[in-house]
Short mmCIF file of C-alpha atoms in Angstrom, two decimals:
data_model
loop_
_atom_site.label_atom_id
_atom_site.label_comp_id
_atom_site.label_asym_id
_atom_site.label_seq_id
_atom_site.Cartn_x
_atom_site.Cartn_y
_atom_site.Cartn_z
CA MET A 1 0.96 12.13 -7.33
CA ILE A 2 4.31 10.55 -6.45
CA GLN A 3 6.73 13.01 -7.97
CA SER A 4 10.14 11.43 -7.63
CA LYS A 5 11.51 8.19 -9.05
CA ASP A 6 13.20 7.65 -5.67
CA LEU A 7 12.16 7.31 -2.05
CA LEU A 8 14.96 9.08 -0.22
CA GLY A 9 13.19 10.20 2.93
CA ILE A 10 9.91 11.26 4.46
CA LYS A 11 11.28 14.79 4.49
CA GLU A 12 10.96 14.87 0.70
CA LEU A 13 7.31 13.69 0.62
CA SER A 14 4.14 15.77 0.74
CA PRO A 15 1.20 14.70 2.95
CA GLU A 16 -0.74 13.79 -0.23
CA GLU A 17 2.07 11.54 -1.40
CA ILE A 18 2.23 9.86 2.01
CA TYR A 19 -1.52 9.18 1.98
CA HIS A 20 -1.31 7.86 -1.57
CA ILE A 21 1.34 5.34 -0.48
CA LEU A 22 -0.73 4.33 2.57
CA ASP A 23 -3.90 3.87 0.49
CA THR A 24 -2.03 1.72 -1.98
CA ALA A 25 -0.53 -0.28 0.88
CA SER A 26 -3.99 -1.13 2.15
CA GLY A 27 -4.71 -2.73 -1.21
CA PHE A 28 -1.59 -4.85 -0.81
CA ARG A 29 -2.55 -5.70 2.76
CA ASP A 30 -5.67 -7.31 1.24
CA VAL A 31 -3.55 -9.18 -1.30
CA LEU A 32 -1.41 -10.56 1.56
CA SER A 33 -4.48 -12.03 3.21
CA ARG A 34 -5.44 -14.08 0.14
CA ASP A 35 -4.50 -17.66 -0.65
CA ILE A 36 -2.40 -16.53 -3.59
CA LYS A 37 -0.32 -13.70 -2.17
CA LYS A 38 1.35 -12.75 -5.40
CA VAL A 39 0.35 -10.20 -8.03
CA PRO A 40 2.03 -9.55 -11.40
CA PRO A 41 2.71 -5.79 -11.81
CA LEU A 42 6.52 -5.88 -11.49
CA ARG A 43 7.04 -8.84 -13.80
CA GLY A 44 10.33 -8.51 -15.63
CA LYS A 45 11.70 -5.89 -13.23
CA THR A 46 14.76 -6.42 -11.10
CA VAL A 47 15.21 -5.23 -7.54
CA VAL A 48 18.70 -5.13 -6.06
CA ASN A 49 19.08 -5.06 -2.29
CA LEU A 50 22.39 -3.39 -1.54
CA PHE A 51 23.05 -3.53 2.18
CA PHE A 52 26.24 -2.07 3.60
CA GLU A 53 25.01 -2.61 7.15
CA PRO A 54 23.69 -5.78 8.72
CA SER A 55 19.93 -6.14 8.49
CA THR A 56 17.67 -9.13 8.52
CA ARG A 57 14.13 -7.92 8.80
CA THR A 58 14.27 -4.93 6.46
CA ARG A 59 16.14 -6.89 3.80
CA ILE A 60 13.81 -9.88 4.05
CA SER A 61 10.80 -7.58 4.00
CA PHE A 62 12.00 -5.85 0.81
CA GLU A 63 12.91 -9.19 -0.73
CA LEU A 64 9.52 -10.70 -0.03
CA ALA A 65 7.72 -7.50 -1.10
CA ALA A 66 9.52 -7.58 -4.46
CA LYS A 67 8.78 -11.28 -4.92
CA ARG A 68 5.10 -10.80 -4.10
CA LEU A 69 5.04 -8.26 -6.94
CA SER A 70 6.66 -10.81 -9.28
CA ALA A 71 9.98 -8.94 -9.57
CA ASP A 72 13.36 -10.67 -9.57
CA VAL A 73 15.52 -9.97 -6.55
CA ILE A 74 19.27 -9.89 -6.11
CA ASN A 75 20.70 -9.57 -2.63
CA PHE A 76 24.03 -7.91 -2.45
CA SER A 77 25.56 -7.83 0.98
CA VAL A 78 28.85 -6.25 1.65
CA ALA A 79 30.57 -9.07 3.45
CA THR A 80 30.47 -11.27 0.35
CA SER A 81 30.87 -8.62 -2.33
CA SER A 82 33.76 -6.97 -4.10
CA VAL A 83 33.34 -3.95 -1.83
CA THR A 84 35.65 -5.83 0.52
CA LYS A 85 38.15 -5.85 -2.36
CA GLY A 86 38.21 -2.07 -2.38
CA GLU A 87 35.56 -1.18 -4.96
CA THR A 88 34.10 2.32 -4.52
CA LEU A 89 30.42 2.90 -3.88
CA LYS A 90 30.08 4.61 -7.24
CA ASP A 91 31.59 1.69 -9.14
CA THR A 92 29.43 -0.81 -7.26
CA ALA A 93 26.34 1.22 -8.14
CA LEU A 94 27.30 1.58 -11.80
CA THR A 95 27.92 -2.15 -12.01
CA ILE A 96 24.48 -2.86 -10.63
CA LYS A 97 22.97 -0.45 -13.12
CA ALA A 98 24.81 -2.12 -15.98
CA LEU A 99 23.25 -5.41 -14.91
CA GLY A 100 19.90 -3.85 -15.74
CA ALA A 101 18.43 -3.27 -12.28
CA ASP A 102 15.25 -1.21 -12.07
CA PHE A 103 15.30 -0.61 -8.31
CA LEU A 104 18.15 -0.22 -5.89
CA VAL A 105 17.27 -0.66 -2.23
CA ILE A 106 20.16 0.73 -0.26
CA ARG A 107 21.24 0.73 3.36
CA HIS A 108 24.43 2.47 4.31
CA SER A 109 26.03 3.74 7.50
CA SER A 110 26.57 7.21 6.02
CA ALA A 111 23.74 9.70 5.74
CA GLY A 112 23.15 10.93 2.19
CA VAL A 113 24.35 7.86 0.29
CA PRO A 114 20.91 7.26 -1.31
CA HIS A 115 20.78 10.92 -2.35
CA PHE A 116 24.23 10.63 -3.93
CA LEU A 117 23.18 7.51 -5.84
CA SER A 118 19.93 9.07 -6.98
CA ARG A 119 21.89 11.80 -8.79
CA LEU A 120 24.20 9.22 -10.30
CA LEU A 121 21.73 6.62 -11.56
CA ASP A 122 18.40 6.67 -13.33
CA VAL A 123 17.18 3.54 -11.54
CA SER A 124 14.74 4.04 -8.65
CA ILE A 125 16.61 4.37 -5.37
CA ILE A 126 14.87 3.36 -2.16
CA ASN A 127 16.47 4.37 1.10
CA ALA A 128 16.41 1.44 3.53
CA GLY A 129 18.29 3.41 6.18
CA ASP A 130 21.14 5.91 5.75
CA GLY A 131 23.23 6.52 8.86
CA SER A 132 21.25 8.44 11.43
CA ASN A 133 19.33 10.34 8.76
CA GLU A 134 16.20 8.46 7.66
CA HIS A 135 14.54 5.08 7.31
CA PRO A 136 11.45 6.10 5.35
CA THR A 137 9.76 2.73 4.82
CA GLN A 138 9.84 2.12 8.57
CA ALA A 139 8.05 5.42 9.18
CA LEU A 140 5.51 4.62 6.44
CA LEU A 141 4.73 1.27 8.01
CA ASP A 142 4.40 2.93 11.40
CA LEU A 143 1.99 5.47 9.95
CA PHE A 144 0.08 2.67 8.24
CA THR A 145 -0.13 0.70 11.49
CA VAL A 146 -1.42 3.71 13.41
CA LEU A 147 -3.91 4.58 10.68
CA SER A 148 -5.20 0.99 10.58
CA SER A 149 -5.83 0.86 14.28
CA LYS A 150 -6.84 4.47 15.02
CA LYS A 151 -8.49 5.29 11.64
CA LYS A 152 -6.80 8.71 11.71
CA ILE A 153 -3.45 10.36 12.41
CA LYS A 154 -4.35 14.02 12.80
CA GLY A 155 -4.54 15.12 16.41
CA LEU A 156 -3.12 11.94 17.93
CA VAL A 157 -0.48 12.15 20.64
CA VAL A 158 2.50 10.04 19.61
CA ALA A 159 5.26 9.46 22.17
CA ILE A 160 8.61 8.26 20.84
CA ILE A 161 10.94 6.92 23.51
CA GLY A 162 14.64 6.18 23.35
CA ASP A 163 17.84 7.05 21.60
CA ILE A 164 16.58 9.87 19.43
CA SER A 165 19.95 11.22 18.41
CA HIS A 166 21.17 8.02 16.74
CA SER A 167 17.81 6.90 15.42
CA ARG A 168 16.91 7.23 11.75
CA VAL A 169 13.56 5.65 12.60
CA ALA A 170 12.82 8.49 15.00
CA ARG A 171 13.78 11.11 12.44
CA SER A 172 11.60 9.63 9.70
CA CYS A 173 8.71 9.17 12.13
CA ILE A 174 8.98 12.76 13.35
CA TYR A 175 8.69 14.01 9.77
CA GLY A 176 5.88 11.60 8.97
CA PHE A 177 3.70 12.09 12.03
CA THR A 178 4.08 15.87 12.10
CA LYS A 179 3.33 16.14 8.36
CA LEU A 180 0.07 14.29 8.94
CA GLY A 181 -0.88 16.48 11.89
CA ALA A 182 -0.07 14.33 14.94
CA HIS A 183 1.45 15.80 18.12
CA VAL A 184 4.85 14.21 18.53
CA ARG A 185 6.55 13.92 21.91
CA LEU A 186 10.08 12.69 22.36
CA ILE A 187 11.11 11.07 25.64
CA CYS A 188 14.78 10.39 26.10
CA PRO A 189 17.81 10.93 28.32
CA PRO A 190 19.39 14.35 27.73
CA THR A 191 22.54 12.64 26.41
CA LEU A 192 20.59 10.95 23.62
CA MET A 193 18.82 14.07 22.40
CA PRO A 194 20.06 15.85 19.27
CA PRO A 195 20.45 19.58 19.95
CA ASP A 196 18.54 21.00 16.99
CA ILE A 197 15.46 18.84 17.00
CA THR A 198 12.89 21.16 18.60
CA ASN A 199 12.91 23.05 15.29
CA LEU A 200 10.82 20.21 13.90
CA GLY A 201 7.79 21.29 15.94
CA ILE A 202 7.70 18.73 18.71
CA GLU A 203 7.76 18.50 22.51
CA VAL A 204 10.66 17.02 24.43
CA PHE A 205 10.46 15.23 27.79
CA HIS A 206 13.13 13.67 29.94
CA ASN A 207 10.62 12.02 32.21
CA MET A 208 8.37 9.09 31.28
CA GLU A 209 5.60 10.00 33.71
CA GLU A 210 5.04 13.37 32.02
CA GLY A 211 5.68 12.28 28.47
CA LEU A 212 3.33 9.30 28.43
CA LYS A 213 0.36 11.16 29.84
CA LYS A 214 -2.72 10.61 27.61
CA ALA A 215 -0.66 9.25 24.73
CA ASP A 216 -2.52 7.50 21.88
CA VAL A 217 0.57 5.85 20.48
CA ILE A 218 3.79 4.80 22.20
CA MET A 219 6.78 3.95 20.09
CA THR A 220 9.82 2.55 21.85
CA LEU A 221 13.04 2.59 19.90
CA ARG A 222 15.69 -0.09 20.07
CA LEU A 223 18.47 0.95 22.40
CA GLN A 224 21.65 0.33 20.48
CA LEU A 225 23.54 -1.50 23.19
CA GLU A 226 26.93 -0.23 22.10
CA ARG A 227 25.84 3.27 23.19
CA GLN A 228 26.49 2.35 26.77
CA SER A 229 30.16 1.66 26.11
CA LYS A 230 30.44 5.06 24.42
CA GLY A 231 29.40 6.79 27.65
CA PHE A 232 25.92 7.99 26.73
CA LEU A 233 24.36 5.89 29.49
CA PRO A 234 25.54 4.91 32.96
CA SER A 235 24.01 1.42 32.74
CA LEU A 236 21.28 -0.53 30.95
CA GLU A 237 19.59 -1.20 34.29
CA GLU A 238 19.35 2.50 34.95
CA TYR A 239 17.98 3.06 31.47
CA PHE A 240 15.26 0.51 32.07
CA TYR A 241 14.54 2.03 35.48
CA LEU A 242 14.11 5.52 34.00
CA TYR A 243 12.92 4.92 30.44
CA GLY A 244 11.78 1.31 30.19
CA LEU A 245 8.19 0.85 29.04
CA THR A 246 6.45 -1.07 31.81
CA GLN A 247 2.84 -2.04 32.40
CA GLU A 248 2.76 0.38 35.31
CA ARG A 249 3.76 3.29 33.08
CA MET A 250 1.31 2.24 30.36
CA LYS A 251 -1.52 3.22 32.72
CA LEU A 252 -0.62 6.88 32.19
CA ALA A 253 -1.46 6.66 28.52
CA LYS A 254 -4.97 6.44 27.07
CA ASP A 255 -6.87 3.17 27.63
CA ASP A 256 -6.74 2.29 23.96
CA VAL A 257 -3.06 3.17 23.51
CA ILE A 258 -1.08 1.10 21.01
CA VAL A 259 2.57 0.13 21.53
CA MET A 260 4.97 -0.09 18.63
CA HIS A 261 8.60 -1.11 18.27
CA PRO A 262 10.64 -1.14 15.05
CA GLY A 263 12.54 -4.25 16.17
CA PRO A 264 14.70 -6.02 17.02
CA MET A 265 13.64 -5.65 20.66
CA ASN A 266 15.84 -5.71 23.72
CA ARG A 267 13.38 -7.11 26.23
CA GLY A 268 14.03 -5.78 29.69
CA VAL A 269 16.00 -2.79 28.36
CA GLU A 270 13.60 -0.50 26.51
CA ILE A 271 10.46 -2.60 26.89
CA GLU A 272 9.09 -5.04 29.41
CA SER A 273 8.17 -8.47 28.02
CA ASP A 274 4.61 -8.23 29.34
CA VAL A 275 4.12 -5.02 27.36
CA ALA A 276 5.71 -6.35 24.19
CA ASP A 277 3.42 -9.39 24.27
CA GLY A 278 0.45 -7.58 25.80
CA PRO A 279 -2.92 -6.61 24.36
CA HIS A 280 -1.82 -3.09 23.37
CA SER A 281 1.14 -4.29 21.34
CA VAL A 282 0.90 -4.05 17.55
CA ILE A 283 4.53 -5.01 17.04
CA LEU A 284 3.81 -8.05 14.88
CA ASP A 285 1.23 -6.12 12.83
CA GLN A 286 4.03 -3.72 12.05
CA VAL A 287 5.97 -6.53 10.39
CA THR A 288 3.07 -7.56 8.15
CA ASN A 289 2.27 -3.93 7.39
CA GLY A 290 5.91 -3.38 6.49
CA LEU A 291 5.54 -5.87 3.70
CA ALA A 292 2.42 -4.15 2.35
CA VAL A 293 4.01 -0.70 2.56
CA ARG A 294 7.17 -1.82 0.77
CA MET A 295 5.07 -3.40 -1.96
CA ALA A 296 3.24 -0.10 -2.32
CA VAL A 297 6.49 1.86 -2.58
CA LEU A 298 8.00 -0.44 -5.21
CA TYR A 299 4.75 -0.51 -7.14
CA LEU A 300 4.19 3.25 -7.14
CA LEU A 301 7.80 4.08 -8.01
CA ALA A 302 7.55 1.69 -10.96
CA GLY A 303 4.75 3.88 -12.30
CA VAL A 304 6.69 7.16 -12.08
CA LYS A 305 7.85 8.51 -15.42
CA LYS A 306 11.63 8.71 -15.52
CA MET B 1 -18.79 18.11 -27.52
CA GLN B 2 -20.98 16.02 -25.26
CA LYS B 3 -24.06 14.10 -26.36
CA GLN B 4 -26.38 12.20 -24.05
CA LEU B 5 -27.09 8.72 -25.41
CA LEU B 6 -29.17 7.11 -22.67
CA ASP B 7 -31.25 8.48 -19.84
CA SER B 8 -32.30 6.83 -16.61
CA SER B 9 -35.41 5.11 -17.98
CA ASP B 10 -33.44 3.72 -20.96
CA ILE B 11 -30.87 2.34 -18.57
CA LYS B 12 -33.49 0.87 -16.29
CA ARG B 13 -34.96 -1.09 -19.20
CA ILE B 14 -31.54 -2.25 -20.35
CA ILE B 15 -30.60 -3.52 -16.89
CA ARG B 16 -33.91 -5.36 -16.63
CA ARG B 17 -33.32 -7.02 -20.00
CA MET B 18 -29.75 -8.00 -19.10
CA ALA B 19 -30.94 -9.51 -15.81
CA HIS B 20 -33.45 -11.65 -17.71
CA GLU B 21 -30.75 -12.74 -20.17
CA ILE B 22 -28.41 -13.80 -17.39
CA VAL B 23 -31.15 -15.85 -15.73
CA GLU B 24 -32.24 -17.35 -19.05
CA LYS B 25 -28.79 -18.32 -20.27
CA ASN B 26 -27.84 -19.93 -16.97
CA LYS B 27 -31.23 -21.54 -16.44
CA GLY B 28 -31.72 -19.91 -13.06
CA ILE B 29 -29.20 -18.45 -10.66
CA GLU B 30 -27.90 -21.47 -8.85
CA ASN B 31 -24.11 -21.34 -8.54
CA ILE B 32 -23.85 -17.86 -10.01
CA CYS B 33 -21.86 -14.98 -8.60
CA LEU B 34 -21.76 -11.45 -10.02
CA VAL B 35 -18.43 -9.63 -9.77
CA GLY B 36 -18.23 -5.95 -10.65
CA ILE B 37 -14.96 -4.51 -11.90
CA GLN B 38 -13.86 -1.40 -9.96
CA LYS B 39 -14.97 1.20 -10.31
CA GLY B 40 -17.75 1.44 -12.90
CA GLY B 41 -18.80 -2.21 -12.79
CA VAL B 42 -19.52 -2.40 -9.08
CA ILE B 43 -22.74 -0.39 -9.01
CA LEU B 44 -23.93 -2.05 -12.21
CA ALA B 45 -23.34 -5.48 -10.63
CA LYS B 46 -25.40 -4.47 -7.59
CA ARG B 47 -28.20 -3.15 -9.78
CA LEU B 48 -28.22 -6.33 -11.87
CA ALA B 49 -28.24 -8.41 -8.71
CA SER B 50 -31.24 -6.67 -7.19
CA GLN B 51 -33.09 -7.00 -10.51
CA ILE B 52 -32.23 -10.71 -10.72
CA GLU B 53 -33.30 -11.21 -7.12
CA SER B 54 -36.70 -9.72 -7.82
CA ILE B 55 -37.12 -11.94 -10.90
CA GLU B 56 -36.06 -15.15 -9.18
CA ASN B 57 -37.01 -14.41 -5.58
CA ALA B 58 -33.66 -15.67 -4.33
CA ARG B 59 -30.36 -14.23 -3.16
CA ILE B 60 -27.41 -13.84 -5.51
CA GLU B 61 -23.83 -13.18 -4.42
CA VAL B 62 -22.25 -9.90 -5.56
CA GLY B 63 -18.58 -8.97 -5.29
CA ALA B 64 -16.16 -6.26 -6.33
CA LEU B 65 -12.83 -6.75 -8.04
CA ASP B 66 -9.99 -4.25 -8.26
CA ILE B 67 -7.74 -4.94 -11.24
CA THR B 68 -5.09 -2.26 -10.66
CA PHE B 69 -2.31 -4.73 -9.87
CA TYR B 70 -3.09 -6.76 -12.98
CA ARG B 71 -3.06 -3.96 -15.54
CA ASP B 72 -0.50 -3.92 -18.34
CA ASP B 73 -0.08 -0.16 -18.57
CA LEU B 74 1.68 0.76 -15.30
CA ASN B 75 4.62 2.22 -17.22
CA THR B 76 2.69 3.87 -20.02
CA LYS B 77 -0.21 5.53 -18.20
CA VAL B 78 0.02 9.21 -17.41
CA GLU B 79 -1.87 9.20 -14.14
CA GLN B 80 -0.79 6.98 -11.26
CA PRO B 81 -2.79 4.00 -10.11
CA VAL B 82 -5.32 4.33 -7.30
CA VAL B 83 -6.17 1.06 -5.62
CA LYS B 84 -9.79 0.25 -4.74
CA LYS B 85 -11.44 -2.43 -2.69
CA THR B 86 -11.60 -6.07 -3.75
CA ASP B 87 -14.33 -8.05 -2.07
CA ILE B 88 -15.11 -11.55 -3.31
CA PRO B 89 -17.77 -12.72 -0.83
CA CYS B 90 -17.87 -16.39 -1.76
CA THR B 91 -15.60 -19.08 -3.07
CA ILE B 92 -15.62 -18.97 -6.86
CA ASN B 93 -14.43 -22.54 -7.39
CA ASN B 94 -16.71 -24.36 -9.82
CA LYS B 95 -19.10 -21.41 -9.98
CA THR B 96 -20.27 -19.35 -12.90
CA VAL B 97 -18.82 -15.90 -12.40
CA VAL B 98 -20.40 -13.08 -14.35
CA LEU B 99 -17.87 -10.26 -14.64
CA VAL B 100 -19.64 -6.93 -14.86
CA ASP B 101 -18.24 -3.69 -16.26
CA ASP B 102 -19.78 -0.46 -17.45
CA VAL B 103 -17.96 -0.03 -20.76
CA LEU B 104 -16.22 -2.63 -22.94
CA PHE B 105 -13.52 -0.97 -25.03
CA THR B 106 -10.09 -2.46 -25.80
CA GLY B 107 -10.74 -5.55 -23.69
CA ARG B 108 -7.58 -5.06 -21.65
CA SER B 109 -9.45 -4.47 -18.38
CA ILE B 110 -11.32 -7.72 -18.93
CA ARG B 111 -8.06 -9.57 -19.54
CA ALA B 112 -6.71 -8.12 -16.28
CA ALA B 113 -9.96 -8.97 -14.48
CA MET B 114 -9.79 -12.59 -15.59
CA ASP B 115 -6.21 -12.85 -14.36
CA ALA B 116 -7.20 -11.29 -11.04
CA LEU B 117 -10.21 -13.55 -10.69
CA ILE B 118 -8.27 -16.72 -11.36
CA ASP B 119 -5.99 -15.91 -8.40
CA PHE B 120 -9.08 -16.41 -6.22
CA GLY B 121 -9.96 -19.83 -7.52
CA ARG B 122 -11.06 -21.80 -10.55
CA PRO B 123 -14.49 -20.80 -11.78
CA ALA B 124 -16.39 -23.28 -13.94
CA TYR B 125 -17.34 -20.48 -16.33
CA ILE B 126 -16.57 -16.81 -16.65
CA GLN B 127 -19.14 -14.72 -18.48
CA LEU B 128 -19.04 -11.04 -19.27
CA ALA B 129 -21.82 -8.48 -18.90
CA VAL B 130 -21.32 -4.86 -19.98
CA LEU B 131 -23.69 -1.93 -20.19
CA ILE B 132 -22.00 -0.37 -23.23
CA ASP B 133 -19.95 -2.06 -25.93
CA ARG B 134 -18.14 0.69 -27.80
CA GLY B 135 -15.95 -1.47 -30.06
CA HIS B 136 -12.20 -1.09 -30.78
CA ARG B 137 -11.16 -4.38 -29.23
CA GLU B 138 -7.41 -5.05 -28.98
CA LEU B 139 -7.83 -8.57 -27.59
CA PRO B 140 -10.06 -11.48 -28.60
CA ILE B 141 -12.75 -10.78 -26.00
CA ARG B 142 -16.49 -10.37 -26.42
CA ALA B 143 -19.42 -9.79 -24.06
CA ASP B 144 -22.01 -12.47 -23.31
CA TYR B 145 -24.49 -9.77 -22.32
CA ALA B 146 -24.24 -6.28 -23.83
CA GLY B 147 -26.67 -3.56 -22.84
CA LYS B 148 -26.10 -1.43 -25.91
CA ASN B 149 -23.65 -1.29 -28.78
CA ILE B 150 -22.46 2.23 -29.47
CA PRO B 151 -20.29 3.10 -32.46
CA THR B 152 -17.49 5.43 -31.37
CA SER B 153 -14.23 6.71 -32.74
CA PHE B 154 -11.15 5.60 -30.84
CA HIS B 155 -10.46 8.90 -29.09
CA ASP B 156 -14.03 9.53 -27.95
CA ARG B 157 -14.92 9.07 -24.30
CA VAL B 158 -18.00 7.23 -23.10
CA GLU B 159 -19.11 8.55 -19.73
CA VAL B 160 -21.37 6.34 -17.67
CA SER B 161 -22.81 7.54 -14.40
CA LEU B 162 -24.89 5.17 -12.36
CA ASP B 163 -26.08 5.43 -8.79
CA GLU B 164 -27.49 2.80 -6.44
CA LYS B 165 -31.08 3.98 -6.77
CA GLY B 166 -31.01 4.61 -10.52
CA LYS B 167 -32.31 8.19 -10.20
CA LYS B 168 -29.46 9.96 -11.98
CA ASP B 169 -28.35 7.31 -14.46
CA LYS B 170 -26.85 8.67 -17.65
CA VAL B 171 -24.63 7.62 -20.54
CA SER B 172 -23.00 10.28 -22.71
CA LEU B 173 -20.54 10.35 -25.55
CA VAL B 174 -17.83 12.99 -25.42
CA ASN B 175 -16.17 13.78 -28.73
CA VAL B 176 -12.49 14.52 -28.38
CA PRO B 177 -11.36 16.22 -31.58
#
């Protein structure tokens, strides 16, 4: 079923593989609701979290997922490592391999780093975000969250709002939702739209009122605040005025719409507080589901023949 | 080569006998919970439960246990694991839990099932009921209630098909040369 020893991106997965991961995740979701939230399948395995970019929630989620599977975890963050002493990526990776790691969870600001490492090492590589390319476990947890609350993905209208061009979450979600048969709409300012993206079989809107109409799922992306200083946006206030998700705008979507956000949120920039905390929000479910999905990924990759 | 060993009326009689044995050994059904091991044990557990209920005229708890995460062959198995539902309907602390499976072979599933079960609580006793005991144990495990002992060679397959109603029950032995 799962063909590769690595999870590099959603682009590389078939719909069957995606469903297999989601089914397995639902088993782990049950485990997480028990008194004893730990199971033994990764006993004796070592997971290394190698993060070249700051991250709290993804790293903690992977760390906890590995621990719930009884693996040992080493966190390797760049600020405190020998990378600051000038070590190359390749040497860092080979060192980690020599320590006997079985999994390498990597986040890096350059697209393609996980792919490079996967050719170099026989350990399982899991992409935890590479530049503006992909963030596959985020998309898997989004798919899982939608599937849990809507019971299906095919045919749903999924609106993704925000900075599409710099968002690896958006890219992974576009692959994931289109592969499973959802209709994906992107809503964003023209300056934050990558030029080639309509090739992926989606609709693009620059207007919230049109884009949100009859949506089943709304996903707001985090606006990376430094974008404003780079001239992509006139001001954050204007962004909120044009693209902020407000209760008023929510009325355009279906009555049972769900609202998602990959976090961390900028309240009052991309999303209104009342929406983030409102009855349609599944933002905290996403966090719990993220744990289950990452457990599923680690567990299934451990079973792939190398 | 496939040979049918038991048909639906054989299996019906076996299940009835096992139900009586469970009631007899435990002197009634107070504090007993049946837990079927996914996938083959779940229907058998339900069938045993309804038989026991008709003998004793009282309700008995039935659950399902998925042991995928407790197996010891994640790295050696050819096919990849598929997770099924775990549903333990009652607290198992201080209860007698009867684990139910269709075929007892190496005993490794039972080892995994006991580990899985103990993560839910501390049963007073764990007993084991299986429809078919085919031998070739690799661990020191035996069944408290065995429907039928069938001599097999290690590479044979025992195929058990049970349904809720018991209409199409069948046990066959497939020789793998």
